Short mmCIF file of C-alpha atoms in Angstrom, two decimals:
data_model
loop_
_atom_site.label_atom_id
_atom_site.label_comp_id
_atom_site.label_asym_id
_atom_site.label_seq_id
_atom_site.Cartn_x
_atom_site.Cartn_y
_atom_site.Cartn_z
CA MET C 116 100.25 108.93 121.87
CA ILE C 117 97.84 106.52 123.59
CA PRO C 118 98.53 106.72 127.37
CA VAL C 119 98.37 103.29 129.03
CA CYS C 120 95.40 102.92 131.35
CA GLY C 121 95.00 100.68 134.37
CA LEU C 122 98.62 100.60 135.56
CA GLU C 123 98.80 103.94 137.35
CA ALA C 124 101.56 104.07 140.00
CA ARG C 125 102.50 100.44 139.20
CA LYS C 126 106.01 99.36 138.26
CA VAL C 127 106.12 97.86 134.76
CA ALA C 128 109.23 96.23 133.26
CA VAL C 129 109.96 96.74 129.55
CA LEU C 130 112.28 94.22 127.88
CA GLY C 131 113.59 95.22 124.45
CA LEU C 132 113.99 98.90 123.61
CA GLY C 133 113.45 99.04 119.88
CA ARG C 134 110.57 100.92 118.27
CA SER C 135 107.77 99.14 120.13
CA GLY C 136 109.61 98.92 123.47
CA LEU C 137 110.46 102.61 123.71
CA SER C 138 106.98 103.52 122.53
CA ALA C 139 105.49 101.33 125.27
CA ALA C 140 107.74 102.90 127.91
CA ARG C 141 106.67 106.40 126.89
CA SER C 142 102.98 105.50 126.91
CA LEU C 143 103.29 103.77 130.27
CA ARG C 144 104.90 106.87 131.75
CA ALA C 145 102.25 109.11 130.15
CA GLY C 146 99.55 106.98 131.80
CA GLY C 147 101.12 107.22 135.24
CA ALA C 148 102.93 103.87 135.38
CA ILE C 149 106.59 103.53 136.42
CA PRO C 150 108.55 101.88 133.59
CA VAL C 151 111.77 99.99 134.31
CA CYS C 152 113.67 99.25 131.10
CA TRP C 153 116.27 96.79 129.84
CA ASP C 154 117.83 95.74 126.55
CA ASP C 155 120.84 93.49 125.96
CA ASN C 156 122.16 96.18 123.59
CA GLU C 157 124.04 98.92 125.42
CA SER C 158 123.26 101.62 122.85
CA ALA C 159 119.53 100.91 123.22
CA ARG C 160 119.87 101.25 127.00
CA ASP C 161 121.67 104.57 126.53
CA VAL C 162 118.78 105.91 124.40
CA ALA C 163 116.27 104.95 127.10
CA ALA C 164 118.40 106.52 129.82
CA SER C 165 118.69 109.73 127.81
CA GLU C 166 114.89 109.97 127.91
CA GLY C 167 114.92 109.70 131.68
CA PHE C 168 113.82 106.07 132.00
CA ALA C 169 115.13 103.87 134.79
CA VAL C 170 117.40 101.21 133.24
CA ARG C 171 117.94 98.05 135.24
CA ASP C 172 119.20 94.55 134.48
CA LEU C 173 116.01 92.55 134.94
CA VAL C 174 117.83 89.34 135.88
CA ALA C 175 119.53 91.07 138.82
CA GLN C 176 118.45 90.08 142.31
CA GLY C 177 115.17 91.81 143.18
CA ALA C 178 114.81 93.56 139.79
CA LEU C 179 111.31 92.12 139.30
CA ASP C 180 110.13 92.75 142.84
CA ASP C 181 106.82 94.65 142.85
CA VAL C 182 106.64 94.54 139.04
CA ALA C 183 103.02 94.33 137.88
CA ARG C 184 103.73 93.37 134.27
CA LEU C 185 106.59 92.55 131.89
CA ILE C 186 106.23 94.07 128.39
CA LEU C 187 108.11 92.25 125.61
CA SER C 188 109.24 93.42 122.19
CA PRO C 189 108.13 91.10 119.33
CA GLY C 190 111.55 89.54 118.70
CA ILE C 191 111.93 88.16 122.23
CA PRO C 192 110.75 84.52 122.59
CA HIS C 193 108.38 83.83 125.46
CA LEU C 194 107.86 80.08 124.93
CA TYR C 195 109.48 78.54 121.83
CA PRO C 196 112.15 77.61 120.97
CA VAL C 197 113.00 78.47 124.62
CA PRO C 198 111.78 81.35 126.78
CA HIS C 199 114.11 84.28 127.29
CA PRO C 200 115.63 83.95 130.82
CA ILE C 201 113.92 87.13 132.01
CA VAL C 202 110.58 85.85 130.74
CA ARG C 203 111.05 82.55 132.54
CA LEU C 204 111.95 84.41 135.73
CA ALA C 205 108.88 86.63 135.43
CA LEU C 206 106.60 83.65 134.90
CA THR C 207 108.17 81.88 137.86
CA LEU C 208 107.44 84.93 140.04
CA GLY C 209 103.86 85.22 138.76
CA VAL C 210 104.47 88.46 136.85
CA GLN C 211 102.05 89.01 133.94
CA VAL C 212 103.73 88.98 130.51
CA ASP C 213 102.27 91.21 127.79
CA ASN C 214 103.22 93.35 124.79
CA ASP C 215 102.37 96.76 123.34
CA ILE C 216 99.38 95.32 121.47
CA GLY C 217 97.82 94.19 124.73
CA LEU C 218 98.47 97.62 126.27
CA PHE C 219 96.88 99.30 123.25
CA PHE C 220 93.63 97.33 123.42
CA GLN C 221 93.55 97.82 127.18
CA SER C 222 93.89 101.60 126.78
CA PHE C 223 92.38 102.60 123.42
CA ALA C 224 88.83 103.50 124.52
CA GLN C 225 88.66 106.84 126.32
CA THR C 226 85.99 108.45 128.50
CA ASP C 227 85.64 111.45 126.16
CA TRP C 228 84.21 109.13 123.50
CA ASP C 229 80.80 109.78 125.08
CA ARG C 230 80.58 112.94 122.96
CA PHE C 231 81.22 111.09 119.67
CA ASP C 232 78.35 110.45 117.27
CA THR C 233 80.16 107.43 115.78
CA MET C 234 82.48 105.28 117.90
CA PRO C 235 86.02 104.72 116.55
CA LYS C 236 86.71 101.28 115.15
CA VAL C 237 89.77 99.01 115.15
CA VAL C 238 90.51 96.74 112.20
CA ALA C 239 93.19 94.09 112.87
CA VAL C 240 94.79 92.15 110.00
CA THR C 241 96.81 88.95 110.42
CA GLY C 242 97.90 86.00 108.25
CA SER C 243 101.08 84.64 106.69
CA ASN C 244 101.20 86.72 103.51
CA GLY C 245 99.50 89.89 102.35
CA LYS C 246 99.05 91.48 105.79
CA SER C 247 100.95 94.64 104.95
CA THR C 248 99.35 95.18 101.55
CA THR C 249 95.87 94.46 102.92
CA SER C 250 96.35 96.83 105.86
CA ALA C 251 97.78 99.62 103.71
CA LEU C 252 95.05 99.10 101.11
CA ILE C 253 92.28 99.40 103.72
CA HIS C 254 93.88 102.58 105.04
CA HIS C 255 94.23 104.01 101.52
CA VAL C 256 90.62 103.29 100.54
CA LEU C 257 89.33 104.85 103.77
CA ASP C 258 91.53 107.90 103.26
CA GLU C 259 90.37 108.31 99.66
CA ALA C 260 86.76 108.08 100.83
CA GLY C 261 87.34 110.85 103.40
CA ARG C 262 87.09 108.56 106.43
CA PRO C 263 89.67 109.50 109.12
CA ALA C 264 92.06 106.57 109.53
CA GLN C 265 95.45 105.67 111.02
CA LEU C 266 97.76 102.76 110.18
CA ALA C 267 100.05 101.08 112.72
CA GLY C 268 101.31 97.83 114.24
CA ASN C 269 103.69 95.67 112.25
CA ILE C 270 103.66 98.39 109.57
CA GLY C 271 104.30 102.09 109.96
CA ARG C 272 104.40 103.29 113.54
CA GLY C 273 103.94 101.55 116.87
CA VAL C 274 100.37 101.17 118.09
CA LEU C 275 100.90 103.31 121.18
CA ASP C 276 102.30 106.16 119.05
CA LEU C 277 98.89 106.66 117.42
CA GLU C 278 96.97 109.86 118.01
CA PRO C 279 93.77 109.55 120.06
CA PRO C 280 91.05 108.91 117.44
CA GLU C 281 88.43 111.41 116.40
CA ASP C 282 84.72 110.88 115.85
CA GLY C 283 84.11 108.03 113.39
CA ALA C 284 87.80 107.27 112.92
CA VAL C 285 89.26 103.87 112.05
CA VAL C 286 92.56 102.41 113.26
CA VAL C 287 94.02 99.73 110.96
CA LEU C 288 96.54 97.39 112.60
CA GLU C 289 98.78 94.86 110.90
CA LEU C 290 99.51 92.16 113.50
CA SER C 291 102.10 89.40 113.21
CA SER C 292 101.82 86.04 114.95
CA TYR C 293 104.45 87.27 117.44
CA GLN C 294 102.06 90.06 118.44
CA THR C 295 98.79 88.12 118.54
CA ASP C 296 100.37 85.22 120.40
CA LEU C 297 101.23 87.23 123.51
CA ALA C 298 98.81 90.16 123.81
CA ARG C 299 96.68 89.83 126.95
CA ALA C 300 93.93 91.98 125.43
CA LEU C 301 92.66 91.57 121.85
CA THR C 302 89.38 93.31 121.08
CA PRO C 303 89.20 94.44 117.42
CA ASP C 304 85.88 95.45 115.90
CA ILE C 305 86.83 93.75 112.62
CA ALA C 306 89.49 91.05 112.29
CA VAL C 307 91.02 89.75 109.05
CA PHE C 308 92.74 86.41 108.39
CA THR C 309 94.40 86.54 104.96
CA ASN C 310 95.90 83.04 104.59
CA LEU C 311 98.25 80.57 106.24
CA SER C 312 101.49 78.98 105.05
CA PRO C 313 104.51 77.67 107.00
CA ASP C 314 106.54 80.46 108.60
CA HIS C 315 108.13 81.18 112.00
CA LEU C 316 107.57 77.54 112.94
CA ASP C 317 110.49 77.45 115.39
CA ARG C 318 108.97 80.38 117.27
CA HIS C 319 105.56 78.68 117.59
CA GLY C 320 106.54 75.05 118.10
CA GLY C 321 105.22 73.94 114.70
CA MET C 322 102.34 74.62 112.34
CA GLY C 323 99.66 74.02 114.97
CA GLY C 324 101.16 76.59 117.30
CA TYR C 325 101.53 79.06 114.45
CA PHE C 326 97.86 78.72 113.51
CA ALA C 327 96.87 78.96 117.19
CA ALA C 328 98.72 82.27 117.48
CA LYS C 329 96.73 83.68 114.54
CA ARG C 330 93.46 82.17 115.78
CA ARG C 331 93.72 84.06 119.11
CA LEU C 332 92.74 87.29 117.33
CA PHE C 333 89.34 85.74 116.59
CA ALA C 334 88.74 83.24 119.39
CA GLU C 335 89.81 85.58 122.19
CA GLY C 336 89.31 88.87 120.37
CA GLY C 337 85.64 88.28 119.65
CA PRO C 338 85.38 90.72 116.71
CA ASP C 339 81.97 91.95 115.56
CA ARG C 340 82.93 90.89 112.03
CA ALA C 341 85.53 88.40 110.82
CA ILE C 342 86.90 88.42 107.26
CA ILE C 343 88.44 85.00 106.60
CA GLY C 344 90.51 83.78 103.65
CA THR C 345 89.20 80.30 102.92
CA ASP C 346 91.60 79.06 100.23
CA GLU C 347 93.44 76.99 102.87
CA ASP C 348 91.98 74.38 105.22
CA GLU C 349 92.84 76.45 108.29
CA GLY C 350 90.78 79.37 107.01
CA LEU C 351 87.84 77.10 106.21
CA PHE C 352 88.05 75.64 109.70
CA LEU C 353 88.25 79.07 111.34
CA ALA C 354 85.28 80.40 109.36
CA GLY C 355 83.29 77.35 110.37
CA GLN C 356 84.15 77.81 114.04
CA LEU C 357 83.13 81.46 114.06
CA SER C 358 79.91 81.13 112.09
CA GLU C 359 76.54 80.19 113.56
CA GLY C 360 75.34 78.95 110.18
CA PRO C 361 75.63 79.40 106.40
CA THR C 362 73.77 82.75 106.41
CA ASP C 363 75.64 84.28 109.37
CA ASP C 364 76.94 87.54 107.88
CA ARG C 365 79.21 88.23 110.83
CA VAL C 366 81.69 86.09 108.87
CA ILE C 367 82.71 87.27 105.39
CA ARG C 368 84.56 84.62 103.42
CA ILE C 369 87.14 85.65 100.83
CA GLY C 370 88.76 83.42 98.25
CA SER C 371 89.98 82.82 94.72
CA GLY C 372 87.21 80.53 93.45
CA ARG C 373 83.52 80.78 92.75
CA ALA C 374 81.26 82.00 95.54
CA GLU C 375 79.52 79.12 97.30
CA GLY C 376 76.71 79.13 99.82
CA PRO C 377 74.15 81.75 100.81
CA GLY C 378 76.39 83.78 103.10
CA TRP C 379 78.42 86.95 102.58
CA SER C 380 81.53 86.43 100.45
CA VAL C 381 83.99 88.37 98.31
CA ASN C 382 85.88 86.43 95.64
CA ALA C 383 88.40 87.22 92.94
CA ARG C 384 88.48 85.01 89.85
CA LYS C 385 90.39 85.72 86.63
CA GLY C 386 90.98 89.29 87.77
CA PHE C 387 87.38 90.13 88.63
CA LEU C 388 86.28 90.79 92.23
CA SER C 389 82.68 89.86 93.05
CA GLU C 390 80.69 90.46 96.22
CA TRP C 391 77.90 87.97 96.99
CA ARG C 392 75.16 88.16 99.63
CA LYS C 393 72.28 85.71 100.07
CA GLY C 394 73.14 84.03 96.79
CA LYS C 395 73.08 87.24 94.75
CA GLN C 396 75.95 89.27 93.31
CA VAL C 397 75.77 92.80 94.72
CA GLY C 398 79.09 94.31 93.61
CA SER C 399 82.03 93.79 91.26
CA VAL C 400 85.40 95.37 90.39
CA ASP C 401 87.74 94.70 87.45
CA LEU C 402 91.15 94.39 89.12
CA ARG C 403 93.18 93.49 86.04
CA GLN C 404 94.36 96.99 85.11
CA ILE C 405 95.13 98.27 88.61
CA PRO C 406 98.94 98.72 88.57
CA GLY C 407 99.32 98.66 92.37
CA LEU C 408 97.66 95.22 92.63
CA PRO C 409 99.36 92.82 90.18
CA GLY C 410 98.67 89.09 90.35
CA ALA C 411 96.17 86.76 91.99
CA HIS C 412 97.73 87.15 95.45
CA ASN C 413 97.10 90.90 95.37
CA HIS C 414 93.57 90.26 94.15
CA GLN C 415 93.00 88.26 97.33
CA ASN C 416 94.34 91.23 99.31
CA ALA C 417 91.87 93.44 97.44
CA CYS C 418 89.04 91.08 98.42
CA ALA C 419 89.97 91.41 102.10
CA ALA C 420 90.22 95.20 101.92
CA TYR C 421 86.93 95.43 100.00
CA ALA C 422 85.17 93.26 102.61
CA VAL C 423 86.47 95.38 105.50
CA CYS C 424 85.40 98.62 103.85
CA ARG C 425 81.95 97.23 103.06
CA ALA C 426 81.62 96.16 106.70
CA LEU C 427 82.50 99.74 107.65
CA GLY C 428 79.68 101.06 105.47
CA LEU C 429 81.49 102.21 102.30
CA SER C 430 79.77 101.77 98.95
CA PRO C 431 81.21 99.51 96.22
CA ARG C 432 81.76 102.58 94.02
CA ASN C 433 83.82 104.39 96.68
CA ILE C 434 85.87 101.27 97.36
CA GLU C 435 86.57 100.73 93.66
CA ALA C 436 87.79 104.32 93.32
CA GLY C 437 90.21 103.77 96.21
CA LEU C 438 91.50 100.48 94.83
CA LYS C 439 92.28 102.09 91.48
CA THR C 440 94.50 104.77 93.03
CA TYR C 441 96.42 102.46 95.37
CA PRO C 442 100.15 103.04 94.70
CA GLY C 443 101.45 99.80 96.25
CA LEU C 444 103.95 99.29 99.06
CA PRO C 445 107.73 99.30 98.85
CA HIS C 446 109.23 95.80 98.53
CA ARG C 447 105.85 94.17 97.84
CA SER C 448 105.21 93.62 94.10
CA GLN C 449 106.57 97.16 93.66
CA VAL C 450 107.03 98.13 90.01
CA LEU C 451 110.26 100.15 89.79
CA GLY C 452 110.18 100.95 86.09
CA THR C 453 110.55 99.57 82.58
CA ARG C 454 113.31 99.51 79.96
CA GLY C 455 112.85 98.28 76.43
CA GLY C 456 109.65 96.46 77.35
CA VAL C 457 111.28 94.81 80.41
CA THR C 458 109.59 95.49 83.77
CA PHE C 459 111.56 95.54 87.05
CA VAL C 460 109.63 94.45 90.16
CA ASN C 461 110.78 94.51 93.78
CA ASP C 462 109.13 91.85 95.97
CA SER C 463 111.86 91.56 98.60
CA LYS C 464 109.11 90.84 101.16
CA ALA C 465 108.62 87.43 99.49
CA THR C 466 110.70 85.79 102.21
CA ASN C 467 109.01 82.37 102.13
CA VAL C 468 108.06 79.85 99.47
CA ASP C 469 104.35 80.67 99.44
CA SER C 470 104.83 84.40 98.86
CA ALA C 471 107.53 83.79 96.22
CA ARG C 472 105.27 81.32 94.40
CA LYS C 473 102.48 83.90 94.23
CA ALA C 474 104.88 86.57 92.99
CA LEU C 475 106.17 84.29 90.21
CA GLN C 476 102.63 83.41 89.15
CA ALA C 477 101.77 87.09 88.73
CA PHE C 478 103.97 87.48 85.63
CA PRO C 479 104.18 85.38 82.43
CA ALA C 480 107.96 85.41 81.82
CA VAL C 481 110.33 86.03 84.72
CA ARG C 482 114.04 86.65 85.13
CA TRP C 483 114.02 85.58 88.78
CA ILE C 484 116.46 86.98 91.37
CA CYS C 485 116.27 84.68 94.37
CA GLY C 486 118.21 83.23 97.28
CA GLY C 487 119.25 84.07 100.81
CA LEU C 488 118.90 82.36 104.17
CA GLN C 489 116.54 79.48 103.53
CA LYS C 490 113.71 78.62 105.88
CA GLU C 491 112.64 75.20 107.10
CA GLY C 492 111.57 72.99 104.20
CA GLY C 493 113.77 74.68 101.62
CA LEU C 494 111.99 75.28 98.31
CA ALA C 495 109.42 72.48 98.62
CA GLY C 496 106.10 73.64 97.19
CA LEU C 497 107.55 76.13 94.72
CA GLU C 498 107.34 73.80 91.69
CA PRO C 499 103.88 74.92 90.42
CA ALA C 500 105.20 78.43 89.77
CA LEU C 501 108.52 77.59 88.11
CA GLY C 502 106.95 77.39 84.67
CA THR C 503 107.06 81.20 84.43
CA VAL C 504 110.82 81.31 85.13
CA VAL C 505 112.99 81.96 82.08
CA LYS C 506 116.15 81.96 84.19
CA ALA C 507 117.06 82.21 87.89
CA TYR C 508 119.83 84.46 89.22
CA VAL C 509 120.78 83.24 92.69
CA ILE C 510 122.25 85.47 95.42
CA GLY C 511 123.31 84.78 99.00
CA ARG C 512 126.00 82.90 100.85
CA GLU C 513 124.25 79.59 100.11
CA ALA C 514 123.67 80.36 96.42
CA ALA C 515 125.11 77.06 95.14
CA ASN C 516 122.93 74.98 97.47
CA PHE C 517 119.89 77.08 96.57
CA ALA C 518 120.54 76.50 92.87
CA LEU C 519 120.68 72.71 93.38
CA GLN C 520 117.02 72.84 94.45
CA LEU C 521 115.96 74.21 91.04
CA PRO C 522 116.37 71.20 88.70
CA GLY C 523 115.40 71.88 85.12
CA ILE C 524 115.76 75.66 85.55
CA ASP C 525 118.48 77.64 83.80
CA VAL C 526 120.46 79.07 86.74
CA ALA C 527 123.22 81.65 87.14
CA ILE C 528 124.97 81.67 90.52
CA CYS C 529 125.57 85.36 91.13
CA GLY C 530 126.24 85.68 94.85
CA ASP C 531 125.59 89.41 95.17
CA MET C 532 122.75 91.69 94.10
CA ALA C 533 124.77 93.86 91.71
CA THR C 534 125.84 90.85 89.63
CA ALA C 535 122.30 89.43 89.59
CA VAL C 536 120.64 92.68 88.50
CA ASN C 537 123.22 93.46 85.82
CA LEU C 538 123.13 89.95 84.36
CA ALA C 539 119.33 89.62 84.47
CA SER C 540 118.80 93.02 82.87
CA ALA C 541 121.32 92.22 80.13
CA ASP C 542 119.58 88.90 79.37
CA ALA C 543 115.97 90.16 79.51
CA VAL C 544 113.94 90.88 76.38
CA ALA C 545 110.69 92.77 75.82
CA GLY C 546 107.72 91.22 77.61
CA GLU C 547 109.80 89.76 80.44
CA THR C 548 109.96 90.81 84.10
CA VAL C 549 113.09 91.05 86.24
CA LEU C 550 111.65 90.03 89.60
CA LEU C 551 113.26 90.02 93.03
CA ALA C 552 111.27 87.42 95.01
CA PRO C 553 113.92 85.71 97.15
CA ALA C 554 111.91 82.84 98.75
CA ALA C 555 114.34 83.20 101.66
CA ALA C 556 115.22 85.46 104.56
CA SER C 557 117.74 88.26 104.07
CA PHE C 558 119.92 87.89 107.14
CA ASP C 559 122.88 86.21 105.43
CA GLN C 560 123.63 89.48 103.56
CA TYR C 561 121.27 92.20 104.85
CA ASP C 562 119.81 93.42 108.13
CA ASN C 563 116.26 92.96 106.85
CA PHE C 564 114.16 92.54 103.72
CA GLU C 565 113.85 96.33 103.39
CA ALA C 566 117.63 96.70 103.07
CA ARG C 567 117.70 93.92 100.47
CA GLY C 568 114.91 95.57 98.49
CA ALA C 569 116.63 98.96 98.69
CA ASP C 570 119.83 97.41 97.32
CA PHE C 571 117.89 95.89 94.41
CA GLU C 572 116.23 99.25 93.78
CA ARG C 573 119.60 101.05 93.69
CA HIS C 574 121.00 98.69 91.07
CA VAL C 575 117.81 98.78 89.00
CA LYS C 576 117.91 102.58 89.10
CA ASN C 577 121.45 102.47 87.68
CA VAL C 578 120.28 100.18 84.87
CA LEU C 579 117.32 102.43 84.04
CA GLN C 580 119.47 105.58 84.10
CA SER C 581 122.17 104.05 81.92
CA SER C 582 119.61 103.07 79.28
CA ALA C 583 118.20 106.60 79.27
CA ASN C 584 121.59 108.18 78.53
#
């Protein structure tokens, strides 16, 4: 646990008692603060009360009196589409609003670090797609190289649940726009921007607000090194803002094209990763046969992880060894198995058009399981990847409407996962891939994308077992 510093003997309100909220309350108490907790869910309040926390309705008269700070869980809106009533009340009363990420950066450095030979480092990864894979890949490569590392944030455990770091350790944080948008303190040593595509636009008041939330990690965080994906205009703009000139190696540009300019860059083209510095190639990795990193989108993730590890002092050879043993993450281009030359891949995390497009482009012939709760814009922008689709198998309550947006594609309206998996697996022939890449949120049928991916995995397992018997 990381005890919260700087709020000793101060009353701090915690709104939202899920994983991050309860973790924040515990760390506040460990640091000497006085947490006052609330959640609209009664069972969540009961859990907090069972741990001895004061539970109080924060909209009640006087509930925010003498409160130094209000700590929000990521799902609670603080500005768009409208602020939560308790947030608006806190702002009206002049109470600071923060989250667990802000508390972490405020409290991470400890006085006993004076005895360390090498100061611990924090790597923070944000972007629309690839954050989880990039973060997990960095952690894996560091672990394989014998460098002590912990992984937290939007993946794994809450940031305040981390163990105090040891000499030379690295903390890798995956941070969503919800987290970077609100944190009062953001001070990573290395910050990564993977890419940007439309997502969570209602929460950020549009694309500009969404980009601004990501940009805070760099503009206000002031990292020593910034690794920026420059395939989109926003990344190019951000790299330009952060750099003092073309040879400024505090900015490492990553992308999918040829390396340009005299600066530090890491690029992946046709499956080959290349590192360039001062106009010369200084490292390369063949990514094509790494099973945990299929497709161009995962090659971009590999570029980001490679750049971070190089900035941390690892050699290209050590990084390559770590990349080759990366097992992949559940629900993210996860290969579940093969049957008769047909490969089954779970990419339930492909909840928007951009991530689904990249998943489709990773395989030459796809039996595509898709559908769910569509996001703003529908399927616009997916067309360039539809050439790999042999047939689409649509699930979800809006399956018929989803199918209407796929003109020229052979479509089966399945409704539920079991029907889609059974039909796709029966139709598939050797060389094809049965791919779950929904291009939509899961909430019409599942609690989250993990539950959707687990359901797909269960049905695929049945198919694989039946073929083995």
